[in-house]
XYZ file of C-alpha atoms in Angstrom:
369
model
C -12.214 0.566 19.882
C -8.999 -1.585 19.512
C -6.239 -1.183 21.579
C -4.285 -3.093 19.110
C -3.920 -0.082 16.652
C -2.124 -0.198 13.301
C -1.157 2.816 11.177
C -0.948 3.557 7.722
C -0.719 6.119 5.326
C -3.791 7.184 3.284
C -3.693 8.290 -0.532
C -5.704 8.922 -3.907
C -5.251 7.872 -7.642
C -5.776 10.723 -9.386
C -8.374 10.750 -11.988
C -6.008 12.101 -14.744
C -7.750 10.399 -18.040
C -11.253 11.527 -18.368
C -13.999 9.550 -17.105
C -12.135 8.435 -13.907
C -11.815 4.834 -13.218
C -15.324 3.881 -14.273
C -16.202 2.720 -17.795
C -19.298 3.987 -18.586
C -21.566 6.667 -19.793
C -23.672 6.873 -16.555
C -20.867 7.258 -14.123
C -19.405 11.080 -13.362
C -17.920 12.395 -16.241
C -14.314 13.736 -14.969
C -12.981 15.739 -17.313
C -9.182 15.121 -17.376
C -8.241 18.657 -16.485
C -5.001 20.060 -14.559
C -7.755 22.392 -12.435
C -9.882 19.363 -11.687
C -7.053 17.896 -10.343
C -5.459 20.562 -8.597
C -8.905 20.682 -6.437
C -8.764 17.028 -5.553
C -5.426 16.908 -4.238
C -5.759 20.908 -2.575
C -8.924 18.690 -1.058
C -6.324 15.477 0.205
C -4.064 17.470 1.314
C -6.608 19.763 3.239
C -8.267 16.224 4.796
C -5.077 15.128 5.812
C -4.354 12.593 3.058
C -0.104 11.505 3.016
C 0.157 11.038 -1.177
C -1.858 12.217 -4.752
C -0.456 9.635 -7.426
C -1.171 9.673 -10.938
C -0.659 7.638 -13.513
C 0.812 7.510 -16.875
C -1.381 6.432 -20.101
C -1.060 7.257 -23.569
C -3.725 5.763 -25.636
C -7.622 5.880 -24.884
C -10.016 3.217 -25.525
C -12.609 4.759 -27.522
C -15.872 4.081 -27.142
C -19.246 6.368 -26.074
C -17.379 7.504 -23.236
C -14.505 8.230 -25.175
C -12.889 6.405 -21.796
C -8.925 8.099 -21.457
C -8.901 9.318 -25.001
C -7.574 12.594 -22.626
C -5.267 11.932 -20.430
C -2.217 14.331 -18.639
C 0.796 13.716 -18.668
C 1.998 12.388 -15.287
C 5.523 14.059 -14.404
C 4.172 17.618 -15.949
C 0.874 17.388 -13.665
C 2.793 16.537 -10.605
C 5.462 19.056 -11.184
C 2.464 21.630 -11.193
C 1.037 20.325 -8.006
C 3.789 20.229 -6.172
C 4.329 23.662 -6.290
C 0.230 24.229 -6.059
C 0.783 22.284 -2.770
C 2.759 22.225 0.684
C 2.791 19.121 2.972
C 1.039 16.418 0.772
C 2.995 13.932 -1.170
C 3.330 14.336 -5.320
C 3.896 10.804 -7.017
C 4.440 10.379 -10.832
C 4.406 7.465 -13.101
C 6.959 6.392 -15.553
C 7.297 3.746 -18.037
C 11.165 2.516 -18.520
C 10.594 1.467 -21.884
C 9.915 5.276 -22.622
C 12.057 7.273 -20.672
C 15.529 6.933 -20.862
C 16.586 6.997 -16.603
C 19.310 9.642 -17.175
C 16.581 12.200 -18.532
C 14.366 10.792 -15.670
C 17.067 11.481 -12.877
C 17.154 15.041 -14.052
C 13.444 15.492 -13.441
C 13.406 13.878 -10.422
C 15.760 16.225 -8.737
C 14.321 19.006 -10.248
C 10.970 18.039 -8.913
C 12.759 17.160 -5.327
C 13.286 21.168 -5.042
C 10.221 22.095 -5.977
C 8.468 20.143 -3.747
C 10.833 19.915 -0.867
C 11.143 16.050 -0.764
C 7.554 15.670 -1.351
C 7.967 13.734 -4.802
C 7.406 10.096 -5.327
C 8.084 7.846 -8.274
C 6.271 4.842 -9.936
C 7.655 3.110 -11.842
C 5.804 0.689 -14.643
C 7.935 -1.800 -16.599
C 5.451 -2.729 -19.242
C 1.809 -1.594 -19.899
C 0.576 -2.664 -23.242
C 1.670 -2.799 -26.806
C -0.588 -0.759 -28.351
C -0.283 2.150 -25.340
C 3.599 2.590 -26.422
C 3.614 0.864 -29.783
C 1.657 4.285 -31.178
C 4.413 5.957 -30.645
C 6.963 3.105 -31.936
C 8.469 2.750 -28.173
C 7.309 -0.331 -27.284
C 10.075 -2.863 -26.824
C 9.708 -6.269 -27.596
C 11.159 -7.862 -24.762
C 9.427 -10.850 -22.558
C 8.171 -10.659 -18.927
C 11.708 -11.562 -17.327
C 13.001 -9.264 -20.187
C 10.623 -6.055 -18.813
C 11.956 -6.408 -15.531
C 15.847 -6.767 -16.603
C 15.311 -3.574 -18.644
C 14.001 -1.947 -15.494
C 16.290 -2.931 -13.193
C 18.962 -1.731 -15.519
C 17.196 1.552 -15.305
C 16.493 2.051 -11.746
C 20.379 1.296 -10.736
C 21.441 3.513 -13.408
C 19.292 6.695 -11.891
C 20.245 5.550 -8.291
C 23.828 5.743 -9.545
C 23.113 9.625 -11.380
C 21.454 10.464 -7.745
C 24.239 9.855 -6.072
C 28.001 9.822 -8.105
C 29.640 12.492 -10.062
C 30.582 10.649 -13.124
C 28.766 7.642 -14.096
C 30.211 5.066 -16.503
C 27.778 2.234 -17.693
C 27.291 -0.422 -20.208
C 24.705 -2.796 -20.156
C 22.280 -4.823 -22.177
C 19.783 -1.604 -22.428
C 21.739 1.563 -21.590
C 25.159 3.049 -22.276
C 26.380 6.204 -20.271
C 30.260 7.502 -20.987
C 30.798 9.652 -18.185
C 27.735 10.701 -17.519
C 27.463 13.922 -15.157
C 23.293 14.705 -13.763
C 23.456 17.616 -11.689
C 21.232 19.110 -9.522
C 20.865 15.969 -7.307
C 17.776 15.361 -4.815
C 18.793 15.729 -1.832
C 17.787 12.154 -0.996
C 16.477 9.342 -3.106
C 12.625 9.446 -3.172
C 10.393 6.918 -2.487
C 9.762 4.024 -5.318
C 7.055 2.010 -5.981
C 5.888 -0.100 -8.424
C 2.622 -2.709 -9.569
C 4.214 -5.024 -10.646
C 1.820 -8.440 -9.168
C 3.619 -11.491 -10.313
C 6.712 -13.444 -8.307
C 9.183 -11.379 -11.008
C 7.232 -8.275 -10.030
C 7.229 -8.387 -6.569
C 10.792 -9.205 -6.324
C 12.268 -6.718 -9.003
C 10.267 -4.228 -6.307
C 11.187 -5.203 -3.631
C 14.808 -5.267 -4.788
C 14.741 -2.037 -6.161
C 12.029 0.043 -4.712
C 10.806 1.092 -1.315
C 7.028 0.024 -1.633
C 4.442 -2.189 -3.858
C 1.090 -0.799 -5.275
C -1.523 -3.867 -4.598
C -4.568 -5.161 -6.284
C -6.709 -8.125 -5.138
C -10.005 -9.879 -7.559
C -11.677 -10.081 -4.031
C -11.105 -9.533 -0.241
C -9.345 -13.123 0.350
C -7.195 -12.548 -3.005
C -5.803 -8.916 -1.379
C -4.807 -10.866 2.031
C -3.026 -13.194 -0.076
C -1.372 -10.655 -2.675
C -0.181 -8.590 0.541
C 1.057 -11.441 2.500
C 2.872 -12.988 -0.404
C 4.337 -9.794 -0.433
C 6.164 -9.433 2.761
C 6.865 -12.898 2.358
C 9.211 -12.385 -0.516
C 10.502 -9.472 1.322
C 10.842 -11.140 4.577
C 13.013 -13.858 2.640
C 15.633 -10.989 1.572
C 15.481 -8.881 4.835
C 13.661 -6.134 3.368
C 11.595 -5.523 6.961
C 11.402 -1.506 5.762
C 9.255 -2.519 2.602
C 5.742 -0.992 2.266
C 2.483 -2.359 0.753
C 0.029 -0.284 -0.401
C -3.317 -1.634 -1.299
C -5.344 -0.091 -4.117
C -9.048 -0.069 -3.936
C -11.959 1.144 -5.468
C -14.363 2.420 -3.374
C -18.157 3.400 -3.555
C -20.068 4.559 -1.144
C -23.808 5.514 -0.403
C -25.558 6.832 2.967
C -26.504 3.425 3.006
C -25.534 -0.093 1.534
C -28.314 -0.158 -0.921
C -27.928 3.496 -2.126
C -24.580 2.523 -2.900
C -25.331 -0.790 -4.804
C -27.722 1.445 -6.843
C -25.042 3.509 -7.586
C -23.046 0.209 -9.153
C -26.098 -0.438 -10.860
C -26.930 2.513 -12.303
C -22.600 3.182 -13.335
C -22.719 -0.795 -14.939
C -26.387 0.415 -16.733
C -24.287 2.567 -19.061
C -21.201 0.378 -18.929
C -18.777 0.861 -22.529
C -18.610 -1.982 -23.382
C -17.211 -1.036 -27.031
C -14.443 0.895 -24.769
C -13.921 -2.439 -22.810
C -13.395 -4.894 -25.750
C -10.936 -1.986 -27.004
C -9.099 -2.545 -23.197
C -9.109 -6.462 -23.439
C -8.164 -6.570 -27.133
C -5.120 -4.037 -26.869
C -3.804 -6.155 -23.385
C -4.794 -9.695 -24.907
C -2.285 -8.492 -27.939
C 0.956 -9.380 -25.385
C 2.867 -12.397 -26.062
C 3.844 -12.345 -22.478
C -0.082 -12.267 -21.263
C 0.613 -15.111 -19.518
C 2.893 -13.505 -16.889
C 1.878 -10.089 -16.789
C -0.742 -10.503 -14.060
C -1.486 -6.455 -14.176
C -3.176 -7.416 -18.056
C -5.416 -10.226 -16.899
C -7.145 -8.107 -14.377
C -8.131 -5.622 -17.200
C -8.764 -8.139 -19.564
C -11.049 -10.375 -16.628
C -12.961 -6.936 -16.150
C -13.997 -6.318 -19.811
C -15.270 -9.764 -20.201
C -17.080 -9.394 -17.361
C -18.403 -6.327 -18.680
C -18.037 -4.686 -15.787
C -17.708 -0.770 -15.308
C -15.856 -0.988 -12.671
C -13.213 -3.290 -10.682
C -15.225 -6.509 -9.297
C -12.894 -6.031 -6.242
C -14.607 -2.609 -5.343
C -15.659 -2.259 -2.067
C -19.043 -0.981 -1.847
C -21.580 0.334 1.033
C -21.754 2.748 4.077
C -19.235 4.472 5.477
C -19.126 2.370 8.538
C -19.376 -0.969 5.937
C -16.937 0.514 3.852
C -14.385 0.795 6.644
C -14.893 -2.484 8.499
C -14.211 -4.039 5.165
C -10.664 -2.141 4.849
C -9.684 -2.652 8.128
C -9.888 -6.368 7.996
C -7.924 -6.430 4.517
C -5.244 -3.779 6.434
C -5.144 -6.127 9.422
C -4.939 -9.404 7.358
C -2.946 -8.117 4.743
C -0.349 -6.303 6.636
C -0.944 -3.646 4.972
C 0.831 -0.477 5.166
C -1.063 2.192 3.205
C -4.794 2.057 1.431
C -4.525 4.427 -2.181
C -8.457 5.284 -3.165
C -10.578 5.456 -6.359
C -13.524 6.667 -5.829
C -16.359 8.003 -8.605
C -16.926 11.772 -7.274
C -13.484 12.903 -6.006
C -14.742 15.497 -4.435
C -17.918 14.436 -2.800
C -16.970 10.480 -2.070
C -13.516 11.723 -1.561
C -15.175 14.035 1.515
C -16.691 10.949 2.446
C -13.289 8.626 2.553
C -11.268 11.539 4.045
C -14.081 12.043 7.408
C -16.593 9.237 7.423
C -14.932 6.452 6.498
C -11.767 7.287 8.300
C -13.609 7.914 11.531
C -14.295 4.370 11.253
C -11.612 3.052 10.256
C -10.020 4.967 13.545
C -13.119 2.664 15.361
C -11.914 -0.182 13.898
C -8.000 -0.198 14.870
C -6.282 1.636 12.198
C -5.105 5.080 12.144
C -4.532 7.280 9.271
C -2.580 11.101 9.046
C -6.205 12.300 7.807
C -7.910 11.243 11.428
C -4.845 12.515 13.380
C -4.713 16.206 10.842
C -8.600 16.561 11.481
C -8.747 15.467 15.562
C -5.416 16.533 16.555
């Protein structure tokens, strides 16, 4: 057991578009229900996870496995929960280029009553064209462009959180004495994706903590520590990094590599080319590092991230650990394919070890006191 022990907080994606985060007709078939979901986090919050986050996405990709064509809507669903719930955290996910912030600050405070603080917000400056264009809301605007237009809006709702009368004019938004009453009683948290240099800096300008992906182990050491890096450079010692990971695990490391098998034997691959085509359709592909990762999985035809982490419990957790450690990590946020069963597994087994391994979660302290 290390002595050198480092903490973090512990929670799930929620699998709010049916089919979960696998792409494929072989892997469990969520159905993208409010009562599915309501049992997953009930079960987080029961194992001692700190946060349920789901995510916002309005257009499916088709396919066999009619992959997201249902989704919920994310504010609605974690309004719900929050009041279904009583200590765990209740993060939604908004795009800026749909929401106007003053609406947004409403709902925020709204939701900070009902779930007495509990309520966290994501915050997604750009997506794809076709997932807002449907609905004519898209914005034409470049990468550098996104981020101005979201800055804009976070200062505006920090501004409704906390004045009586705001007055604003600026490239995006135009508020004439604006009054937003109720007001939370303090700002929640704010986190955001966003993976490139403008990304991480807009974030760690404007929001508390950064959601992180990596292509491989090495690539998430480097995405966290370029991280802190950038936030080192501005003083920002209070920022948070949160890794995101996709997780699969078996009683043993070949039960769960026949699980990846078996998911990527039925992988959509009409529902992938759907993915890549709709992300490879931004002008500012280049830049918008979030897009290459989907695009990089459907021409891998993949089913699932390449960057899962895959095995035993006790594999599993040796392999977060070191990423934690080396990453500087200071919260892990899980997909799994079952999230009930694997999520039983992450929430005892797998935090057990990572508890073995020098890192302590809420769920290991809630379930051994």
């Amino acid at each position: 057991m290390s002595a050198d022990r480092k903490s973090v907080e512990l929670g799930v994606f929620l699998p709010v578009g049916n089919g979960g985060w696998i792409t494929s007709t072989t892997s469990p078939q969520l159905p993208a229900t409010y009562d599915y979901n309501k049992q997953v986090t009930l079960l987080a919050e029961d194992l001692g996870f700190d946060f349920a986050l789901s995510m916002a996405k309005w257009r499916g990709y088709g396919g066999p496995s009619q992959h997201w064509d249902i989704t919920l809507e994310s504010l609605t669903t974690m309004s719900a929960l929050a009041e279904a719930t009583s200590r765990i955290g209740v993060w939604g996910t908004i795009h800026t280029m749909i929401f106007h912030p003053a609406v947004v600050a409403k709902m925020v405070a709204v939701l900070d009553q009902i779930s007495n603080g509990r309520f966290g917000l994501n915050l997604v400056a750009g997506s794809n064209p076709m997932d807002q264009g449907q609905m004519g809301l898209w914005r034409d605007l470049d990468h550098a462009g996104r981020y101005a237009l979201a800055e804009e809006w976070i200062t505006v709702a920090k501004r409704l959180w906390s004045e009586d009368r705001v007055n604003h004019e600026g490239e995006f938004y135009k508020l004439e004495d604006c009054m937003s009453n109720p007001k939370p009683a303090k700002a929640p948290p704010i986190i955001c994706a966003g993976a490139s240099d403008n990304g991480f800096r807009f974030t760690i300008k404007n929001c508390t903590g950064s959601f992180l992906l990596g292509s491989n182990r090495d690539d998430f050491v480097k995405t966290g520590l370029r991280a802190k890096e950038l936030a080192a450079e501005v003083g920002r010692t209070d920022f948070k990094t949160y890794g995101l990971f996709t997780i699969v695990p078996g009683a043993t490391d070949s039960q769960a590599l026949e699980r990846v098998d078996y998911y990527n034997s039925g992988v959509d691959v009409e529902a992938l080319d759907n993915q890549t085509r709709e992300y490879s359709s931004d002008p500012s592909l280049k830049q918008n590092t979030m897009a290459k990762r989907f695009i990089s999985q459907g021409e891998a035809r993949n089913s699932m991230s390449p960057a899962a982490i895959v095995g035993s419990p006790e594999n599993i957790a040796d392999q977060l650990a070191y990423i934690v450690k080396n990453a500087d990590l200071d919260g892990i946020t899980v997909i799994v394919p079952d999230f009930i069963d694997d999520l039983k597994t992450i929430g005892t087994t797998v935090v057990e070890g990572l508890f073995e391994a020098g890192v302590n979660t809420t769920a290991y302290t809630h379930q051994h006191g």
